[in-house]
Amino acid sequence: MNEENKKRNSKNTFELEGNVANIYDIYTSKTGKKSLRFDLGQNNNDNSQFVPIIIKGNLVNTYGQDIKKGQWITIKGRIDTYTKEVERNEKTYNEKAIEILGFEITDRTNNKIYSSNGDIKSNSKNERGK
């Protein structure tokens, strides 16, 4: 099993639910890679919070075209940590970063599942009422 498959099979998973809020423009890097940032609005014990989400690659090409403010979505993925070099004030520091692997977004408003490889499936069961 190669390293990427080992990471994808890890148990470090997450699941977030909420409404799409604050959608920003699709950004294209100098190398041509696209990314899209939006905030996921959540209400925890009457305390509103906004979680910044950045999607990249094929997910931008699929879900990025369908995203709408107010959609109720679930985001699932696997997490891996790595060290990256960051420059600040002409000094280089090593910082931990989180990488999300195998990203999946379930649009419960429109009953579609978008995966990081670009696939779009119909969600046969709407789980919003859970």
PDB file of C-alpha atoms in Angstrom:
ATOM      1  CA  MET A   1       0.000   0.000   0.000  1.00  0.00           C
ATOM      2  CA  ASN A   2       1.500   3.371  -0.955  1.00  0.00           C
ATOM      3  CA  GLU A   3       1.816   6.299   1.486  1.00  0.00           C
ATOM      4  CA  GLU A   4      -1.194   8.224   0.150  1.00  0.00           C
ATOM      5  CA  ASN A   5      -3.450   5.165   0.504  1.00  0.00           C
ATOM      6  CA  LYS A   6      -2.212   4.671   4.076  1.00  0.00           C
ATOM      7  CA  LYS A   7      -3.139   8.273   4.872  1.00  0.00           C
ATOM      8  CA  ARG A   8      -6.537   7.931   3.213  1.00  0.00           C
ATOM      9  CA  ASN A   9      -7.261   4.856   5.340  1.00  0.00           C
ATOM     10  CA  SER A  10      -6.377   6.592   8.607  1.00  0.00           C
ATOM     11  CA  LYS A  11      -8.946   7.035  11.333  1.00  0.00           C
ATOM     12  CA  ASN A  12      -8.353  10.790  11.645  1.00  0.00           C
ATOM     13  CA  THR A  13     -11.720  11.835  10.256  1.00  0.00           C
ATOM     14  CA  PHE A  14     -14.015  14.800  10.728  1.00  0.00           C
ATOM     15  CA  GLU A  15     -17.599  15.755   9.915  1.00  0.00           C
ATOM     16  CA  LEU A  16     -19.030  19.281   9.971  1.00  0.00           C
ATOM     17  CA  GLU A  17     -22.608  20.411   9.319  1.00  0.00           C
ATOM     18  CA  GLY A  18     -24.018  23.840   8.743  1.00  0.00           C
ATOM     19  CA  ASN A  19     -25.201  26.431   6.254  1.00  0.00           C
ATOM     20  CA  VAL A  20     -23.029  27.892   3.520  1.00  0.00           C
ATOM     21  CA  ALA A  21     -22.211  31.519   4.315  1.00  0.00           C
ATOM     22  CA  ASN A  22     -19.859  34.156   2.892  1.00  0.00           C
ATOM     23  CA  ILE A  23     -18.807  32.677  -0.456  1.00  0.00           C
ATOM     24  CA  TYR A  24     -15.614  34.192  -1.847  1.00  0.00           C
ATOM     25  CA  ASP A  25     -14.437  34.289  -5.465  1.00  0.00           C
ATOM     26  CA  ILE A  26     -12.692  31.318  -7.033  1.00  0.00           C
ATOM     27  CA  TYR A  27      -8.948  31.949  -6.867  1.00  0.00           C
ATOM     28  CA  THR A  28      -6.582  30.646  -9.544  1.00  0.00           C
ATOM     29  CA  SER A  29      -2.907  30.380  -8.541  1.00  0.00           C
ATOM     30  CA  LYS A  30       0.017  31.175 -10.837  1.00  0.00           C
ATOM     31  CA  THR A  31       0.294  27.452 -11.562  1.00  0.00           C
ATOM     32  CA  GLY A  32      -3.358  27.291 -12.642  1.00  0.00           C
ATOM     33  CA  LYS A  33      -4.724  25.493  -9.557  1.00  0.00           C
ATOM     34  CA  LYS A  34      -8.137  26.669  -8.403  1.00  0.00           C
ATOM     35  CA  SER A  35      -9.374  27.111  -4.848  1.00  0.00           C
ATOM     36  CA  LEU A  36     -12.598  28.423  -3.351  1.00  0.00           C
ATOM     37  CA  ARG A  37     -13.132  29.660   0.182  1.00  0.00           C
ATOM     38  CA  PHE A  38     -16.448  29.861   1.965  1.00  0.00           C
ATOM     39  CA  ASP A  39     -17.571  29.918   5.561  1.00  0.00           C
ATOM     40  CA  LEU A  40     -19.712  27.219   7.132  1.00  0.00           C
ATOM     41  CA  GLY A  41     -22.169  28.777   9.562  1.00  0.00           C
ATOM     42  CA  GLN A  42     -22.960  26.755  12.665  1.00  0.00           C
ATOM     43  CA  ASN A  43     -25.036  27.358  15.759  1.00  0.00           C
ATOM     44  CA  ASN A  44     -23.631  25.666  18.852  1.00  0.00           C
ATOM     45  CA  ASN A  45     -25.716  26.237  21.977  1.00  0.00           C
ATOM     46  CA  ASP A  46     -27.070  29.537  20.623  1.00  0.00           C
ATOM     47  CA  ASN A  47     -23.522  30.653  19.807  1.00  0.00           C
ATOM     48  CA  SER A  48     -23.034  31.328  16.087  1.00  0.00           C
ATOM     49  CA  GLN A  49     -19.655  30.476  14.625  1.00  0.00           C
ATOM     50  CA  PHE A  50     -18.221  30.462  11.112  1.00  0.00           C
ATOM     51  CA  VAL A  51     -15.698  27.800  10.084  1.00  0.00           C
ATOM     52  CA  PRO A  52     -13.520  28.768   7.095  1.00  0.00           C
ATOM     53  CA  ILE A  53     -13.485  26.046   4.423  1.00  0.00           C
ATOM     54  CA  ILE A  54     -11.151  25.948   1.407  1.00  0.00           C
ATOM     55  CA  ILE A  55     -11.801  23.480  -1.387  1.00  0.00           C
ATOM     56  CA  LYS A  56      -9.396  22.795  -4.236  1.00  0.00           C
ATOM     57  CA  GLY A  57      -9.033  20.919  -7.510  1.00  0.00           C
ATOM     58  CA  ASN A  58     -11.922  18.979  -9.016  1.00  0.00           C
ATOM     59  CA  LEU A  59     -14.206  19.923  -6.137  1.00  0.00           C
ATOM     60  CA  VAL A  60     -13.977  23.573  -7.228  1.00  0.00           C
ATOM     61  CA  ASN A  61     -14.981  22.586 -10.767  1.00  0.00           C
ATOM     62  CA  THR A  62     -18.048  20.673  -9.569  1.00  0.00           C
ATOM     63  CA  TYR A  63     -19.367  22.004  -6.258  1.00  0.00           C
ATOM     64  CA  GLY A  64     -17.858  25.455  -6.837  1.00  0.00           C
ATOM     65  CA  GLN A  65     -20.296  25.907  -9.713  1.00  0.00           C
ATOM     66  CA  ASP A  66     -23.341  24.875  -7.619  1.00  0.00           C
ATOM     67  CA  ILE A  67     -22.559  26.458  -4.237  1.00  0.00           C
ATOM     68  CA  LYS A  68     -25.196  28.856  -2.918  1.00  0.00           C
ATOM     69  CA  LYS A  69     -25.449  30.793   0.301  1.00  0.00           C
ATOM     70  CA  GLY A  70     -27.806  29.143   2.787  1.00  0.00           C
ATOM     71  CA  GLN A  71     -27.376  25.561   1.528  1.00  0.00           C
ATOM     72  CA  TRP A  72     -27.384  22.988   4.334  1.00  0.00           C
ATOM     73  CA  ILE A  73     -24.298  20.833   3.843  1.00  0.00           C
ATOM     74  CA  THR A  74     -22.228  18.164   5.542  1.00  0.00           C
ATOM     75  CA  ILE A  75     -18.470  18.127   4.982  1.00  0.00           C
ATOM     76  CA  LYS A  76     -16.484  14.949   5.619  1.00  0.00           C
ATOM     77  CA  GLY A  77     -12.811  14.188   5.223  1.00  0.00           C
ATOM     78  CA  ARG A  78      -9.682  12.681   6.631  1.00  0.00           C
ATOM     79  CA  ILE A  79      -6.968  14.720   8.304  1.00  0.00           C
ATOM     80  CA  ASP A  80      -3.199  14.397   8.184  1.00  0.00           C
ATOM     81  CA  THR A  81      -0.668  16.737   9.771  1.00  0.00           C
ATOM     82  CA  TYR A  82       2.658  17.793   8.334  1.00  0.00           C
ATOM     83  CA  THR A  83       5.340  20.375   8.991  1.00  0.00           C
ATOM     84  CA  LYS A  84       5.764  23.326   6.658  1.00  0.00           C
ATOM     85  CA  GLU A  85       8.238  26.168   6.570  1.00  0.00           C
ATOM     86  CA  VAL A  86       6.809  29.663   7.047  1.00  0.00           C
ATOM     87  CA  GLU A  87       8.772  32.886   6.659  1.00  0.00           C
ATOM     88  CA  ARG A  88       8.047  35.797   8.999  1.00  0.00           C
ATOM     89  CA  ASN A  89      10.175  38.863   9.591  1.00  0.00           C
ATOM     90  CA  GLU A  90      12.997  37.413   7.500  1.00  0.00           C
ATOM     91  CA  LYS A  91      13.126  34.270   9.683  1.00  0.00           C
ATOM     92  CA  THR A  92      12.019  30.759   8.762  1.00  0.00           C
ATOM     93  CA  TYR A  93       9.865  28.753  11.173  1.00  0.00           C
ATOM     94  CA  ASN A  94       8.544  25.189  11.070  1.00  0.00           C
ATOM     95  CA  GLU A  95       4.829  25.047  11.780  1.00  0.00           C
ATOM     96  CA  LYS A  96       2.342  22.206  11.883  1.00  0.00           C
ATOM     97  CA  ALA A  97      -0.341  22.273   9.234  1.00  0.00           C
ATOM     98  CA  ILE A  98      -3.424  20.168   8.587  1.00  0.00           C
ATOM     99  CA  GLU A  99      -4.079  18.565   5.214  1.00  0.00           C
ATOM    100  CA  ILE A 100      -7.541  17.310   4.341  1.00  0.00           C
ATOM    101  CA  LEU A 101      -7.676  14.128   2.258  1.00  0.00           C
ATOM    102  CA  GLY A 102     -10.689  12.540   0.594  1.00  0.00           C
ATOM    103  CA  PHE A 103     -12.927  15.591   0.980  1.00  0.00           C
ATOM    104  CA  GLU A 104     -16.680  15.058   0.452  1.00  0.00           C
ATOM    105  CA  ILE A 105     -19.530  17.579   0.549  1.00  0.00           C
ATOM    106  CA  THR A 106     -23.146  16.477   0.866  1.00  0.00           C
ATOM    107  CA  ASP A 107     -25.499  19.219  -0.317  1.00  0.00           C
ATOM    108  CA  ARG A 108     -28.597  18.330   1.650  1.00  0.00           C
ATOM    109  CA  THR A 109     -30.611  21.128   0.070  1.00  0.00           C
ATOM    110  CA  ASN A 110     -30.244  19.609  -3.429  1.00  0.00           C
ATOM    111  CA  ASN A 111     -29.533  15.984  -2.393  1.00  0.00           C
ATOM    112  CA  LYS A 112     -26.151  15.715  -4.137  1.00  0.00           C
ATOM    113  CA  ILE A 113     -22.789  14.381  -2.951  1.00  0.00           C
ATOM    114  CA  TYR A 114     -19.622  16.001  -4.340  1.00  0.00           C
ATOM    115  CA  SER A 115     -16.297  14.217  -3.849  1.00  0.00           C
ATOM    116  CA  SER A 116     -12.750  15.537  -4.136  1.00  0.00           C
ATOM    117  CA  ASN A 117     -12.104  13.446  -7.252  1.00  0.00           C
ATOM    118  CA  GLY A 118     -14.835  15.361  -9.128  1.00  0.00           C
ATOM    119  CA  ASP A 119     -17.628  12.782  -8.883  1.00  0.00           C
ATOM    120  CA  ILE A 120     -21.201  13.959  -8.264  1.00  0.00           C
ATOM    121  CA  LYS A 121     -23.772  11.474  -6.984  1.00  0.00           C
ATOM    122  CA  SER A 122     -27.424  11.770  -6.141  1.00  0.00           C
ATOM    123  CA  ASN A 123     -28.068  11.444  -2.408  1.00  0.00           C
ATOM    124  CA  SER A 124     -31.018   9.061  -2.271  1.00  0.00           C
ATOM    125  CA  LYS A 125     -31.777   9.827   1.360  1.00  0.00           C
ATOM    126  CA  ASN A 126     -31.975  13.333   2.743  1.00  0.00           C
ATOM    127  CA  GLU A 127     -30.541  13.157   6.270  1.00  0.00           C
ATOM    128  CA  ARG A 128     -31.261  16.764   7.238  1.00  0.00           C
ATOM    129  CA  GLY A 129     -33.865  15.746   9.763  1.00  0.00           C
ATOM    130  CA  LYS A 130     -31.377  13.681  11.785  1.00  0.00           C
TER     131      LYS A 130
END
